[in-house]
Amino acid sequence: MKLCTFAVPTSLGPQTRIGVAAAGGIVDATSAVITHLERTYSPEGAARIGHARAPTDMIALIGNGGDTLDLVGESVEAVSASGQAQTAMGEKTFYQVGDVELRAPILTPPGISCFITWPAHIEDSREKGFAMLNFPEKDGDLRAYYKGHTGSIGHPGQTIPMPPYATDMDIECEMAAVIGVGGKDLSREQAKQAIVGYTIFNDVSYREIQAREMAFGLGPTKGKDADFSNVMGPWLVTADEVGDPQKLRMSIDINGEEKSSYNTSGMVWGFDDLASYLSRGQTLRPGHVLTSGNYPGGSALDLGIKLGSGDKVTLKIEKLGAQSNTIG
C-alpha cells in the first residue's frame, strides 16, 4: 500500500487523516475500516472500533502492527469496489488528491537517524570543504549517523524558507526506512521485519554553517536543523510493495531537468543492517526514521551548482514516487 498523511479543512482548522492511494484519489483509511466493520456492528460501534483499530495518526496506525495494515488494505479494496462515499455516520471515505493537502507521512517521529552509506559522496564532500569527514570501514562493526531534529519536519509541495542565519540552501536526495512495531537488539532478519515501509527524504542543508560547525568535531546542528528541513513523503510505501529496497533508481530534477541519478544498490549497508545496528541497546519505536544518506551526485554540493530562491526541486525514487519543493 501507499499510505499518506493528509489534511482536510474543517471549521476548527485543518484536520489530519491517514489515506491510501487508490484509483483516482485517496481512500480515508479510518473511514474505510469503519465501513468494513459496519457489516458486523452498529454504526456507533463500528465507529468506535474503527477509530481504535485504524487511528488517524500514522505512528499509532503502524504501531498497531501488521494485522491492522491487513485490515486497512482489505477495507480499502472493499470501499474502492463498492464506491461507498461515506460511513453510516457521515464520515467521508474518498478524496480527490487536489482537494487535500499532503503532509509528511510521519509528523512527529520519535527519532531521525541519518546514516552515511555511500563512500563516494563522502570522498566528494571531502574535496569540497568537508575534509573532516571519514567513512567507516566497510567490514567493520560501526555505522555512522547523526540525529536529525524531530521537530523540523517538512512537507511535500511546500516552499522551504531560508533561515535568517543562512544564505546557502542545499538539498539531499535520500531514501528513508520507517520502523513499524519496533524492538530492541534486533537481528538483521528481525530488523527487516520491523521496517514497515519506505519514503523519500530530503535532508535540507545549509552548507556554509555546516562546514563551520563540523570543524569542531560535532554536528551537523544548525547546518541541518531549521524549520521544515527534514522533508518526507508524500507516500509511505509498505515494505511488501517496495520489495527489495536495494534495487531502486533515485534521481534529482531541478526546474524540470534531471541533474543526476543513482541506484540504491550502491549503498554499502542495507536498511536491515542499519536498523539492526541502531537497535543495539536501544528500543526502536514506531515511526523512527532511518535515512540512507545522500547518494553521490544527489545534492547541489555534489553537482557543483547553487540553488536560488524559486528553484523547484523534485526528488524521485522508484516505487516511492516524487517529492517536489520550492527553495524559499
Coordinates of C-alpha atoms in Angstrom, one line a residue:
M1 CA 0.0 0.0 0.0
K2 CA 0.9 3.6 -0.5
L3 CA 0.0 5.4 2.7
C4 CA -0.1 9.2 3.3
T5 CA -1.0 11.7 5.9
F6 CA -3.3 14.4 4.5
A7 CA -5.1 17.4 5.9
V8 CA -8.7 18.4 5.2
P9 CA -10.3 21.8 6.1
T10 CA -12.7 21.9 9.0
S11 CA -14.4 24.6 11.0
L12 CA -11.7 24.1 13.6
G13 CA -8.9 24.3 11.1
P14 CA -7.0 21.6 9.1
Q15 CA -7.6 18.0 10.4
T16 CA -5.0 15.3 9.5
R17 CA -6.1 11.9 8.4
I18 CA -4.5 8.8 7.0
G19 CA -5.0 7.9 3.4
V20 CA -4.3 5.1 1.0
A21 CA -3.6 5.7 -2.7
A22 CA -6.4 4.4 -4.9
A23 CA -7.5 4.8 -8.5
G24 CA -8.5 8.4 -8.9
G25 CA -7.6 9.6 -5.4
I26 CA -7.2 8.8 -1.8
V27 CA -9.3 6.5 0.4
D28 CA -9.5 7.5 4.0
A29 CA -8.1 4.6 6.0
T30 CA -10.1 5.1 9.1
S31 CA -13.4 5.6 7.3
A32 CA -12.7 2.5 5.1
V33 CA -12.3 0.3 8.2
I34 CA -15.4 1.7 9.7
T35 CA -17.5 0.9 6.6
H36 CA -16.0 -2.6 6.7
L37 CA -16.9 -3.1 10.4
E38 CA -20.5 -1.8 9.7
R39 CA -21.3 -5.2 8.2
T40 CA -21.0 -6.6 11.7
Y41 CA -21.5 -3.8 14.2
S42 CA -23.9 -0.9 14.7
P43 CA -22.8 2.4 13.1
E44 CA -21.8 3.7 16.6
G45 CA -19.9 0.5 17.5
A46 CA -18.2 0.3 14.1
A47 CA -17.0 4.0 14.5
R48 CA -15.6 3.3 18.0
I49 CA -13.8 0.2 17.0
G50 CA -12.7 1.6 13.6
H51 CA -11.0 4.6 15.2
A52 CA -9.2 2.3 17.7
R53 CA -8.1 -0.2 15.1
A54 CA -7.2 2.4 12.4
P55 CA -6.4 5.7 14.2
T56 CA -6.0 8.9 12.2
D57 CA -2.3 9.2 13.3
M58 CA 0.3 7.3 11.2
I59 CA 2.5 6.4 14.2
A60 CA -0.4 5.0 16.1
L61 CA -1.6 3.1 13.0
I62 CA 1.7 1.4 12.1
G63 CA 2.3 0.8 15.8
N64 CA -0.8 -1.5 15.8
G65 CA 1.1 -4.0 13.7
G66 CA 0.6 -5.9 10.5
D67 CA -2.9 -7.2 11.3
T68 CA -4.1 -3.6 11.3
L69 CA -2.4 -2.8 7.9
D70 CA -4.0 -6.0 6.5
L71 CA -7.4 -4.8 7.8
V72 CA -6.8 -1.4 6.2
G73 CA -5.9 -2.9 2.9
E74 CA -8.9 -5.2 2.8
S75 CA -11.2 -2.3 3.8
V76 CA -9.8 0.0 1.1
E77 CA -10.3 -2.7 -1.5
A78 CA -13.9 -3.1 -0.5
V79 CA -14.6 0.6 -0.4
S80 CA -13.0 1.1 -3.8
A81 CA -15.0 -1.7 -5.3
S82 CA -18.3 -0.6 -3.8
G83 CA -17.9 3.1 -4.3
Q84 CA -19.4 3.8 -0.9
A85 CA -18.9 7.6 -0.4
Q86 CA -19.2 7.8 3.4
T87 CA -19.8 5.8 6.6
A88 CA -23.2 5.3 8.1
M89 CA -22.4 8.3 10.4
G90 CA -21.3 10.5 7.5
E91 CA -17.5 10.3 7.6
K92 CA -16.2 10.7 4.1
T93 CA -14.4 7.7 2.6
F94 CA -12.8 9.1 -0.6
Y95 CA -11.0 12.3 -1.6
Q96 CA -9.6 13.7 -4.8
V97 CA -5.9 14.5 -4.5
G98 CA -6.5 18.1 -5.4
D99 CA -8.9 18.5 -2.5
V100 CA -6.5 17.7 0.2
E101 CA -3.1 18.9 1.4
L102 CA -0.5 16.1 1.6
R103 CA 1.7 16.3 4.7
A104 CA 4.8 14.3 5.7
P105 CA 3.6 10.8 6.4
I106 CA 5.3 10.8 9.8
L107 CA 4.5 14.1 11.5
T108 CA 6.2 13.6 14.9
P109 CA 8.9 10.8 14.6
P110 CA 10.4 9.6 17.9
G111 CA 13.8 9.7 16.2
I112 CA 15.5 10.5 13.0
S113 CA 18.8 8.7 12.4
C114 CA 20.7 10.0 9.3
F115 CA 23.3 7.4 8.2
I116 CA 26.1 7.6 5.6
T117 CA 26.1 4.6 3.3
W118 CA 27.7 6.0 0.1
P119 CA 31.6 6.2 0.2
A120 CA 31.8 8.2 -3.0
H121 CA 29.6 11.0 -1.5
I122 CA 31.9 11.3 1.5
E123 CA 35.0 11.4 -0.8
D124 CA 33.5 14.1 -2.9
S125 CA 32.4 16.1 0.1
R126 CA 36.0 16.0 1.5
E127 CA 37.2 17.8 -1.7
K128 CA 34.5 20.5 -1.3
G129 CA 35.2 21.9 2.2
F130 CA 34.4 18.9 4.4
A131 CA 37.9 17.4 4.9
M132 CA 36.9 16.3 8.4
L133 CA 34.6 13.6 7.1
N134 CA 35.5 9.9 7.0
F135 CA 33.7 6.8 6.0
P136 CA 33.6 3.8 8.4
E137 CA 35.4 0.6 7.5
K138 CA 33.0 -1.4 5.2
D139 CA 33.7 -4.6 7.0
G140 CA 33.8 -3.1 10.5
D141 CA 31.1 -3.0 13.2
L142 CA 30.4 0.7 13.2
R143 CA 27.7 2.6 11.3
A144 CA 28.0 6.3 11.4
Y145 CA 24.9 8.5 11.7
Y146 CA 23.8 11.8 13.3
K147 CA 20.5 12.6 15.0
G148 CA 18.1 14.7 12.9
H149 CA 15.8 17.2 14.7
T150 CA 12.4 15.6 15.0
G151 CA 10.7 18.9 15.3
S152 CA 11.9 20.1 11.9
I153 CA 9.6 18.1 9.6
G154 CA 8.9 19.5 6.2
H155 CA 6.0 18.6 3.8
P156 CA 5.9 17.8 0.1
G157 CA 4.8 20.7 -2.0
Q158 CA 5.7 23.5 0.4
T159 CA 8.3 26.3 0.0
I160 CA 11.2 25.7 2.3
P161 CA 12.1 29.1 3.9
M162 CA 15.7 30.2 4.2
P163 CA 16.6 30.5 7.9
P164 CA 17.8 34.0 8.9
Y165 CA 21.3 32.8 9.8
A166 CA 22.0 31.1 6.4
T167 CA 22.4 32.2 2.8
D168 CA 23.1 28.9 1.0
M169 CA 20.4 26.1 0.9
D170 CA 21.2 22.7 -0.4
I171 CA 19.1 19.5 -0.8
E172 CA 20.0 15.8 -0.4
C173 CA 18.1 13.0 -2.1
E174 CA 17.8 10.2 0.4
M175 CA 15.7 7.1 0.9
A176 CA 14.3 6.5 4.4
A177 CA 13.0 3.4 6.2
V178 CA 10.3 3.8 8.8
I179 CA 10.0 1.5 11.8
G180 CA 6.7 -0.2 12.5
V181 CA 6.2 -2.1 15.7
G182 CA 9.9 -1.8 16.6
G183 CA 12.0 -3.6 19.1
K184 CA 15.5 -3.8 20.7
D185 CA 18.7 -5.8 20.0
L186 CA 17.3 -7.0 16.7
S187 CA 19.0 -9.4 14.3
R188 CA 19.1 -8.3 10.7
E189 CA 16.1 -10.5 9.9
Q190 CA 14.2 -9.1 12.9
A191 CA 15.1 -5.6 11.8
K192 CA 13.9 -6.3 8.3
Q193 CA 10.5 -7.3 9.7
A194 CA 10.5 -4.2 12.0
I195 CA 10.6 -1.9 8.9
V196 CA 7.0 -1.1 7.9
G197 CA 7.9 0.9 4.8
Y198 CA 9.9 3.5 3.0
T199 CA 9.6 7.1 2.0
I200 CA 11.6 9.9 0.2
F201 CA 13.6 12.1 2.5
N202 CA 15.1 15.5 1.6
D203 CA 17.9 16.3 4.1
V204 CA 17.9 20.1 3.6
S205 CA 21.3 21.6 4.5
Y206 CA 22.9 25.0 4.9
R207 CA 26.5 24.2 3.8
E208 CA 28.4 27.3 5.0
I209 CA 27.1 26.8 8.5
Q210 CA 27.5 23.1 8.4
A211 CA 31.2 23.3 7.4
R212 CA 32.0 25.8 10.2
E213 CA 30.3 23.9 13.0
M214 CA 31.6 20.4 11.9
A215 CA 35.2 21.8 12.1
F216 CA 34.8 21.4 15.9
G217 CA 34.1 17.7 15.6
L218 CA 30.4 17.9 16.4
G219 CA 27.3 18.4 14.4
P220 CA 25.8 19.0 12.0
T221 CA 23.5 21.1 14.1
K222 CA 22.2 24.4 12.7
G223 CA 23.7 23.3 9.3
K224 CA 20.8 20.9 9.2
D225 CA 18.3 21.9 11.9
A226 CA 15.8 24.6 10.8
D227 CA 12.1 24.5 10.5
F228 CA 10.9 22.2 7.7
S229 CA 14.5 20.9 6.9
N230 CA 13.6 17.2 7.1
V231 CA 11.2 16.8 4.3
M232 CA 9.4 13.5 4.0
G233 CA 6.8 12.0 1.6
P234 CA 4.4 12.2 0.1
W235 CA 4.0 8.4 0.4
L236 CA 5.0 5.8 3.0
V237 CA 5.1 2.7 0.8
T238 CA 4.8 -0.5 2.7
A239 CA 7.7 -2.9 2.6
D240 CA 5.8 -5.6 0.8
E241 CA 5.0 -3.3 -2.1
V242 CA 8.6 -2.0 -2.3
G243 CA 10.2 -5.4 -2.4
D244 CA 14.0 -5.2 -2.5
P245 CA 14.9 -1.7 -1.3
Q246 CA 18.4 -2.1 -2.6
K247 CA 17.3 -2.1 -6.3
L248 CA 15.7 1.3 -6.8
R249 CA 16.5 4.2 -9.1
M250 CA 16.9 7.6 -7.4
S251 CA 17.1 11.0 -9.2
I252 CA 17.0 14.8 -8.8
D253 CA 15.2 17.2 -11.1
I254 CA 15.8 20.9 -10.8
N255 CA 13.3 23.1 -12.6
G256 CA 12.1 20.2 -14.6
E257 CA 15.5 19.0 -15.8
E258 CA 17.1 15.8 -14.4
K259 CA 20.5 16.6 -13.0
S260 CA 21.6 13.2 -11.6
S261 CA 20.6 9.7 -10.9
Y262 CA 21.9 6.7 -9.0
N263 CA 20.7 3.4 -7.6
T264 CA 20.2 2.2 -4.0
S265 CA 22.2 -0.9 -5.0
G266 CA 25.2 1.4 -4.3
M267 CA 24.5 1.5 -0.6
V268 CA 27.3 -0.3 1.4
W269 CA 24.8 -1.4 4.0
G270 CA 21.1 -2.1 3.6
F271 CA 18.3 -0.8 5.8
D272 CA 18.1 -4.1 7.7
D273 CA 21.7 -3.8 8.7
L274 CA 21.2 -0.1 9.7
A275 CA 18.1 -0.9 11.8
S276 CA 19.8 -3.8 13.5
Y277 CA 22.8 -1.6 14.4
L278 CA 20.6 1.2 15.7
S279 CA 18.6 -1.2 17.9
R280 CA 21.7 -2.3 19.9
G281 CA 20.8 -1.5 23.4
Q282 CA 18.1 0.9 22.2
T283 CA 14.4 0.3 21.7
L284 CA 13.3 1.4 18.2
R285 CA 9.8 2.8 18.5
P286 CA 7.0 3.1 15.8
G287 CA 7.7 5.9 13.4
H288 CA 11.5 6.1 13.9
V289 CA 13.1 7.2 10.6
L290 CA 16.4 5.9 9.3
T291 CA 17.9 7.5 6.2
S292 CA 20.3 6.3 3.6
G293 CA 22.4 9.4 3.4
N294 CA 22.9 11.3 0.2
Y295 CA 23.9 9.4 -2.9
P296 CA 26.9 10.6 -5.0
G297 CA 25.6 13.4 -7.1
G298 CA 22.5 13.7 -5.0
S299 CA 22.9 17.3 -3.9
A300 CA 23.8 20.7 -5.3
L301 CA 27.1 20.5 -3.5
D302 CA 28.0 17.3 -5.3
L303 CA 26.8 18.7 -8.6
G304 CA 28.8 21.9 -8.2
I305 CA 25.7 24.2 -8.5
K306 CA 24.0 26.8 -6.4
L307 CA 20.2 26.7 -5.7
G308 CA 18.4 30.0 -5.8
S309 CA 15.1 31.3 -4.5
G310 CA 12.2 30.0 -6.6
D311 CA 14.1 26.9 -7.8
K312 CA 11.8 23.8 -7.9
V313 CA 13.5 20.6 -6.7
T314 CA 11.9 17.2 -7.3
L315 CA 13.4 14.1 -5.7
K316 CA 12.3 10.8 -7.3
I317 CA 12.8 7.2 -6.1
E318 CA 11.4 4.3 -8.0
K319 CA 8.3 2.8 -6.4
L320 CA 8.2 5.6 -3.8
G321 CA 7.0 8.4 -6.1
A322 CA 8.2 12.0 -6.4
Q323 CA 8.6 14.8 -3.8
S324 CA 8.7 18.4 -5.0
N325 CA 9.5 21.6 -3.1
T326 CA 10.5 25.2 -3.9
I327 CA 13.5 26.9 -2.5
G328 CA 12.5 30.0 -0.4

